[in-house]
Short mmCIF file of C-alpha atoms in Angstrom, two decimals:
data_model
loop_
_atom_site.label_atom_id
_atom_site.label_comp_id
_atom_site.label_asym_id
_atom_site.label_seq_id
_atom_site.Cartn_x
_atom_site.Cartn_y
_atom_site.Cartn_z
CA MET A 926 -5.56 -24.84 -17.18
CA LEU A 927 -2.04 -23.51 -17.95
CA LYS A 928 -3.33 -20.01 -18.52
CA GLY A 929 -2.66 -18.82 -14.93
CA PRO A 930 0.92 -20.17 -14.58
CA PHE A 931 1.73 -18.97 -18.11
CA ILE A 932 0.57 -15.43 -17.28
CA HIS A 933 2.64 -15.43 -14.06
CA LEU A 934 5.69 -16.67 -15.96
CA LEU A 935 5.18 -14.03 -18.62
CA SER A 936 4.79 -11.34 -15.95
CA PHE A 937 8.04 -12.42 -14.29
CA PHE A 938 9.86 -12.33 -17.62
CA PHE A 939 8.47 -8.82 -18.23
CA LEU A 940 9.78 -7.85 -14.78
CA LEU A 941 13.24 -9.20 -15.67
CA CYS A 942 13.23 -7.14 -18.90
CA LEU A 943 11.92 -3.99 -17.22
CA ALA A 944 14.59 -4.07 -14.49
CA ALA A 945 17.32 -4.37 -17.16
CA PHE A 946 16.26 -1.17 -18.96
CA PRO A 947 18.48 1.23 -16.94
CA LEU A 948 21.50 -0.90 -17.94
CA VAL A 949 20.76 -1.24 -21.66
CA LEU A 950 19.55 2.27 -22.46
CA SER A 951 22.21 4.85 -23.26
CA SER A 952 22.55 8.18 -25.00
CA ALA A 953 24.50 8.49 -28.26
CA GLU A 954 26.70 11.47 -29.11
CA ASP A 955 24.03 12.84 -31.47
CA GLY A 956 21.46 12.76 -28.64
CA ASN A 957 19.58 9.66 -29.80
CA ILE A 958 18.64 6.96 -27.32
CA LEU A 959 20.37 3.60 -27.91
CA PHE A 960 18.81 0.31 -26.78
CA ASN A 961 21.08 -2.74 -26.42
CA PHE A 962 18.57 -5.51 -27.11
CA LEU A 963 21.06 -8.39 -26.88
CA GLY A 964 22.62 -6.85 -23.77
CA MET A 965 19.27 -7.14 -22.00
CA PHE A 966 19.12 -10.89 -22.55
CA ALA A 967 22.77 -11.21 -21.47
CA ILE A 968 21.90 -9.51 -18.15
CA ILE A 969 18.88 -11.78 -17.64
CA LYS A 970 20.96 -14.86 -18.48
CA THR A 971 23.66 -13.82 -15.96
CA PHE A 972 21.00 -13.33 -13.27
CA ILE A 973 19.32 -16.70 -13.89
CA THR A 974 22.70 -18.44 -13.92
CA GLY A 975 23.52 -16.66 -10.66
CA LEU A 976 20.41 -18.14 -9.04
CA PHE A 977 21.99 -21.59 -9.44
CA THR A 978 25.59 -20.63 -8.64
CA GLY A 979 24.61 -18.40 -5.71
CA ASP A 980 26.07 -15.15 -7.12
CA ALA A 981 22.61 -13.61 -7.57
CA TYR A 982 21.97 -13.67 -3.81
CA TYR A 983 24.64 -11.08 -2.96
CA PHE A 984 24.85 -7.34 -3.53
CA ILE A 985 27.56 -4.73 -3.02
CA GLN A 986 27.26 -2.23 -0.18
CA GLY A 987 30.32 -0.03 -0.19
CA ASP A 988 33.39 -2.19 0.39
CA ARG A 989 31.46 -5.26 1.56
CA THR A 990 29.32 -7.96 0.00
CA VAL A 991 25.93 -8.54 1.63
CA PHE A 992 23.71 -11.63 1.47
CA ILE A 993 20.35 -10.30 0.23
CA PHE A 994 18.21 -12.52 2.47
CA SER A 995 20.05 -11.24 5.57
CA VAL A 996 18.48 -7.77 5.07
CA ILE A 997 15.43 -8.16 2.87
CA GLY A 998 13.46 -10.06 5.55
CA ASP A 999 13.69 -7.18 8.05
CA SER A 1000 12.79 -4.67 5.33
CA PHE A 1001 9.79 -6.77 4.31
CA ALA A 1002 8.61 -7.05 7.93
CA SER A 1003 8.95 -3.29 8.44
CA SER A 1004 6.91 -2.43 5.32
CA PHE A 1005 4.31 -5.08 6.19
CA TYR A 1006 3.99 -3.68 9.73
CA TYR A 1007 3.15 -0.17 8.49
CA LEU A 1008 0.88 -1.31 5.66
CA ILE A 1009 -1.22 -3.71 7.72
CA MET A 1010 -1.69 -1.15 10.51
CA ALA A 1011 -2.73 1.53 8.02
CA GLY A 1012 -4.94 -0.98 6.14
CA VAL A 1013 -6.87 -2.04 9.26
CA VAL A 1014 -7.46 1.62 10.22
CA VAL A 1015 -8.60 2.44 6.66
CA LEU A 1016 -11.08 -0.47 6.72
CA THR A 1017 -12.42 0.52 10.15
CA LEU A 1018 -12.90 4.20 9.26
CA THR A 1019 -14.35 3.26 5.87
CA PHE A 1020 -17.02 1.16 7.56
CA LEU A 1021 -17.78 4.03 9.95
CA PHE A 1022 -17.80 7.02 7.60
CA GLY A 1023 -18.58 5.24 4.33
CA ILE A 1024 -21.59 3.28 5.59
CA TRP A 1025 -22.89 3.92 9.10
CA PHE A 1026 -22.17 7.66 9.35
CA TRP A 1027 -22.24 8.50 5.65
CA LYS A 1028 -24.51 11.54 6.19
CA LEU A 1029 -22.20 12.91 8.89
CA ASN A 1030 -19.24 12.29 6.59
CA GLU A 1031 -20.86 14.26 3.77
CA ARG A 1032 -21.58 17.22 6.05
CA PHE A 1033 -18.33 17.44 8.01
CA PHE A 1034 -15.65 14.77 7.90
CA GLY A 1035 -15.72 14.42 4.12
CA LYS A 1036 -14.72 18.06 3.68
CA ILE A 1037 -11.77 17.69 6.07
CA ILE A 1038 -10.59 14.47 4.44
CA SER A 1039 -11.05 16.00 0.95
CA LEU A 1040 -8.97 19.01 2.00
CA LEU A 1041 -6.18 16.73 3.25
CA GLY A 1042 -6.49 14.61 0.13
CA ILE A 1043 -5.57 17.44 -2.25
CA LEU A 1044 -2.20 17.84 -0.55
CA PRO A 1045 0.68 15.94 -2.15
CA ASP A 1046 2.17 13.26 0.10
CA PHE A 1047 5.47 15.01 0.69
CA ILE A 1048 3.73 18.30 1.59
CA LEU A 1049 1.46 16.47 4.04
CA ILE A 1050 4.46 14.76 5.65
CA LEU A 1051 6.36 18.04 5.99
CA LEU A 1052 3.30 19.73 7.53
CA LEU A 1053 2.87 16.91 10.05
CA GLN A 1054 6.56 17.03 10.99
CA LEU A 1055 6.38 20.83 11.27
CA LEU A 1056 3.26 20.65 13.48
CA VAL A 1057 4.90 18.16 15.86
CA THR A 1058 8.03 20.33 16.05
CA ILE A 1059 6.03 23.52 16.78
CA VAL A 1060 3.98 21.82 19.53
CA TYR A 1061 7.15 20.42 21.11
CA LYS A 1062 8.95 23.79 21.08
CA SER A 1063 5.90 25.73 22.29
CA PHE A 1064 4.54 23.40 24.98
CA GLY A 1065 7.26 20.82 25.54
CA ILE A 1066 4.85 18.04 24.49
CA LYS A 1067 6.26 15.37 22.16
CA LEU A 1068 3.30 14.17 20.10
CA ALA A 1069 5.19 11.77 17.84
CA LYS A 1070 8.57 10.98 16.31
CA VAL A 1071 9.19 13.05 13.17
CA ALA A 1072 11.61 10.45 11.72
CA SER A 1073 13.36 7.18 12.55
CA PHE A 1074 16.98 7.41 13.66
CA ASP A 1075 17.59 3.69 14.24
CA SER A 1076 15.69 0.40 14.24
CA ASP A 1077 14.95 0.68 18.00
CA ASN A 1078 13.29 4.10 17.72
CA MET A 1079 11.07 3.90 14.70
CA ALA A 1080 8.54 6.62 13.86
CA VAL A 1081 5.08 5.02 13.77
CA LEU A 1082 2.22 7.49 14.19
CA LEU A 1083 3.02 10.01 11.44
CA PRO A 1084 3.93 7.37 8.78
CA VAL A 1085 0.70 5.46 9.48
CA ILE A 1086 -1.37 8.68 9.33
CA THR A 1087 0.21 9.55 5.98
CA LEU A 1088 -0.51 6.06 4.62
CA ILE A 1089 -4.15 6.29 5.75
CA ILE A 1090 -5.44 9.61 4.41
CA ILE A 1091 -5.48 9.22 0.61
CA PRO A 1092 -6.78 5.59 0.44
CA LEU A 1093 -9.33 6.47 3.12
CA LEU A 1094 -10.55 9.40 1.02
CA TYR A 1095 -11.01 7.14 -2.00
CA ALA A 1096 -12.68 4.25 -0.11
CA VAL A 1097 -15.07 6.46 1.89
CA LYS A 1098 -16.21 8.36 -1.21
CA ALA A 1099 -16.76 5.12 -3.14
CA LEU A 1100 -18.77 3.53 -0.31
CA ASN A 1101 -20.80 6.69 0.27
CA GLU A 1102 -22.19 6.36 -3.25
CA LYS A 1103 -22.89 2.64 -2.87
CA THR A 1104 -24.57 3.21 0.51
CA LYS A 1105 -26.88 5.81 -1.04
CA ASP A 1106 -27.81 3.37 -3.81
CA VAL A 1107 -28.50 0.51 -1.38
CA LEU A 1108 -30.66 2.71 0.85
CA THR A 1109 -33.01 3.38 -2.07
CA GLN A 1110 -33.53 -0.33 -2.84
CA ASP A 1111 -37.01 -1.83 -2.33
CA TYR A 1112 -35.93 -4.34 0.34
CA ILE A 1113 -34.51 -1.50 2.47
CA LEU A 1114 -37.70 0.54 2.07
CA THR A 1115 -39.71 -2.57 2.98
CA ALA A 1116 -37.57 -3.09 6.10
CA ILE A 1117 -38.15 0.54 7.11
CA ALA A 1118 -41.91 0.15 6.51
CA LYS A 1119 -41.93 -2.95 8.75
CA GLY A 1120 -40.46 -0.89 11.58
CA ILE A 1121 -37.09 -2.63 11.75
CA LYS A 1122 -34.65 -0.60 13.80
CA LYS A 1123 -32.30 1.69 11.87
CA LYS A 1124 -29.28 0.06 13.57
CA ASP A 1125 -30.33 -3.40 12.38
CA ILE A 1126 -31.04 -2.16 8.85
CA TYR A 1127 -27.56 -0.67 8.57
CA LEU A 1128 -25.88 -3.60 10.28
CA TYR A 1129 -27.53 -6.57 8.57
CA HIS A 1130 -28.86 -5.18 5.28
CA VAL A 1131 -26.85 -2.16 4.19
CA THR A 1132 -23.40 -3.29 5.35
CA THR A 1133 -23.68 -6.80 3.94
CA ASN A 1134 -24.76 -5.40 0.56
CA VAL A 1135 -22.04 -2.74 0.43
CA THR A 1136 -19.03 -4.84 1.50
CA PRO A 1137 -18.81 -6.64 -1.90
CA TYR A 1138 -18.02 -3.25 -3.46
CA LEU A 1139 -15.35 -2.65 -0.81
CA LYS A 1140 -13.79 -6.04 -1.61
CA ALA A 1141 -13.78 -5.12 -5.30
CA ASP A 1142 -12.04 -1.82 -4.52
CA MET A 1143 -9.37 -3.36 -2.28
CA HIS A 1144 -6.91 -3.59 -5.18
CA LYS A 1145 -7.20 0.17 -5.79
CA VAL A 1146 -6.97 1.00 -2.08
CA LEU A 1147 -3.86 -1.13 -1.62
CA ALA A 1148 -2.27 0.17 -4.83
CA ILE A 1149 -2.59 3.73 -3.46
CA MET A 1150 -1.01 2.65 -0.17
CA ILE A 1151 1.91 0.90 -1.90
CA SER A 1152 2.58 3.96 -4.07
CA ASN A 1153 2.55 6.18 -0.93
CA LEU A 1154 4.89 3.75 0.81
CA PHE A 1155 7.79 4.87 -1.43
CA ILE A 1156 7.56 8.47 -0.20
CA VAL A 1157 6.72 7.62 3.42
CA GLU A 1158 9.69 5.28 3.90
CA TYR A 1159 12.08 7.77 2.34
CA LEU A 1160 10.94 10.91 4.21
CA PHE A 1161 10.52 9.18 7.59
CA ASN A 1162 13.77 7.23 7.14
CA LEU A 1163 12.06 3.85 7.58
CA ASN A 1164 13.92 0.62 6.92
CA GLY A 1165 11.40 -0.86 4.48
CA ILE A 1166 11.50 -2.58 1.11
CA THR A 1167 11.33 0.65 -0.89
CA ALA A 1168 14.16 2.15 1.18
CA LEU A 1169 16.31 -0.89 0.37
CA PHE A 1170 15.20 -0.64 -3.26
CA PHE A 1171 16.00 3.05 -3.79
CA GLN A 1172 18.66 4.04 -1.27
CA THR A 1173 21.00 1.15 -2.00
CA GLN A 1174 20.87 1.97 -5.72
CA ALA A 1175 21.40 5.68 -5.00
CA TYR A 1176 24.41 5.18 -2.72
CA PHE A 1177 26.09 2.11 -4.23
CA GLY A 1178 24.94 2.03 -7.86
CA TYR A 1179 22.30 0.10 -9.77
CA GLN A 1180 22.39 -3.61 -8.93
CA TYR A 1181 20.15 -5.72 -11.11
CA ASN A 1182 19.79 -8.73 -8.79
CA LEU A 1183 18.83 -6.57 -5.79
CA VAL A 1184 16.23 -4.73 -7.89
CA ILE A 1185 14.65 -8.04 -8.94
CA PHE A 1186 14.48 -9.37 -5.36
CA CYS A 1187 13.02 -6.07 -4.08
CA LEU A 1188 10.35 -6.01 -6.80
CA VAL A 1189 9.42 -9.64 -6.07
CA ALA A 1190 9.27 -8.75 -2.35
CA LEU A 1191 6.92 -5.86 -3.18
CA PHE A 1192 4.62 -8.25 -5.06
CA LEU A 1193 4.65 -10.63 -2.07
CA LEU A 1194 4.03 -7.70 0.28
CA TYR A 1195 1.06 -6.59 -1.81
CA GLY A 1196 -0.33 -10.14 -1.86
CA ALA A 1197 0.11 -10.71 1.89
CA VAL A 1198 -1.53 -7.42 2.94
CA PHE A 1199 -4.32 -7.79 0.39
CA LEU A 1200 -5.09 -11.34 1.54
CA LEU A 1201 -5.26 -10.36 5.22
CA LEU A 1202 -7.49 -7.32 4.62
CA TYR A 1203 -9.70 -9.30 2.26
CA MET A 1204 -10.06 -12.08 4.87
CA LEU A 1205 -10.94 -9.46 7.49
CA ILE A 1206 -13.81 -8.18 5.33
CA ILE A 1207 -15.04 -11.76 4.76
CA LEU A 1208 -14.88 -12.39 8.52
CA ILE A 1209 -17.04 -9.32 9.17
CA GLU A 1210 -19.51 -10.50 6.52
CA ARG A 1211 -19.71 -13.97 8.11
CA ILE A 1212 -20.23 -12.52 11.60
CA LEU A 1213 -23.09 -10.30 10.38
CA LYS A 1214 -24.59 -13.11 8.30
CA TYR A 1215 -24.76 -15.67 11.13
CA ASP A 1216 -25.28 -13.28 14.03
#
């Protein structure tokens, strides 16, 4: 019964230790790496004490002290906004090209998506920004914002496209294989022999038997999106959690308490987006089941 809470507590303690590593690892004069074991526990103790005194809730930003919860909420909302939009599009296109149009995907769309999938994220982003710039200079047509300059003029289209491509490639490929397997099952062949319409077979038999695999793969899909989020928020200058995590450390030095709160926020972000996408798949299953 205590297994779950104990694992979560152990995971949090591991997180506290991991975040302290940059502060307790140093290089000796002979080139060896030194690890200050006791120093790590001193840092963790100071942080936990700060949670009760209030010191842990502030970080340094230049010559001013900032209350973490005054900025981390907006960063969380920004990251959530991009992830949930990209996630819904990935699910929609996965249903279309992974199940219903899987043959068309294999012949045409799959090759395009595979070609885009071999490009590293930062190359893809630079190509998209370059394409928008060329179109604007050649035809005077502004297709999308190439970066965000302030919170009122955020780039949306290109960041969402970048977040979509790689997880979509993985999910569509995975569901293509499962769809092929399901289509060879006896109950599908029986349905075809009975003259049931192809649309109904795909809608009520194939889809409902493939979606459990999609639910099982949601952790991988979302993990890919979260890993892409680091690059997307940096290159498009978005005010998300990873921007707060990296840029504050880069400009104002490593701050242990801010790192911990950002990592916890990333876990919460992962959980919130996963739960919503998972519930969306269940909703689709229920609609098809009771239609």
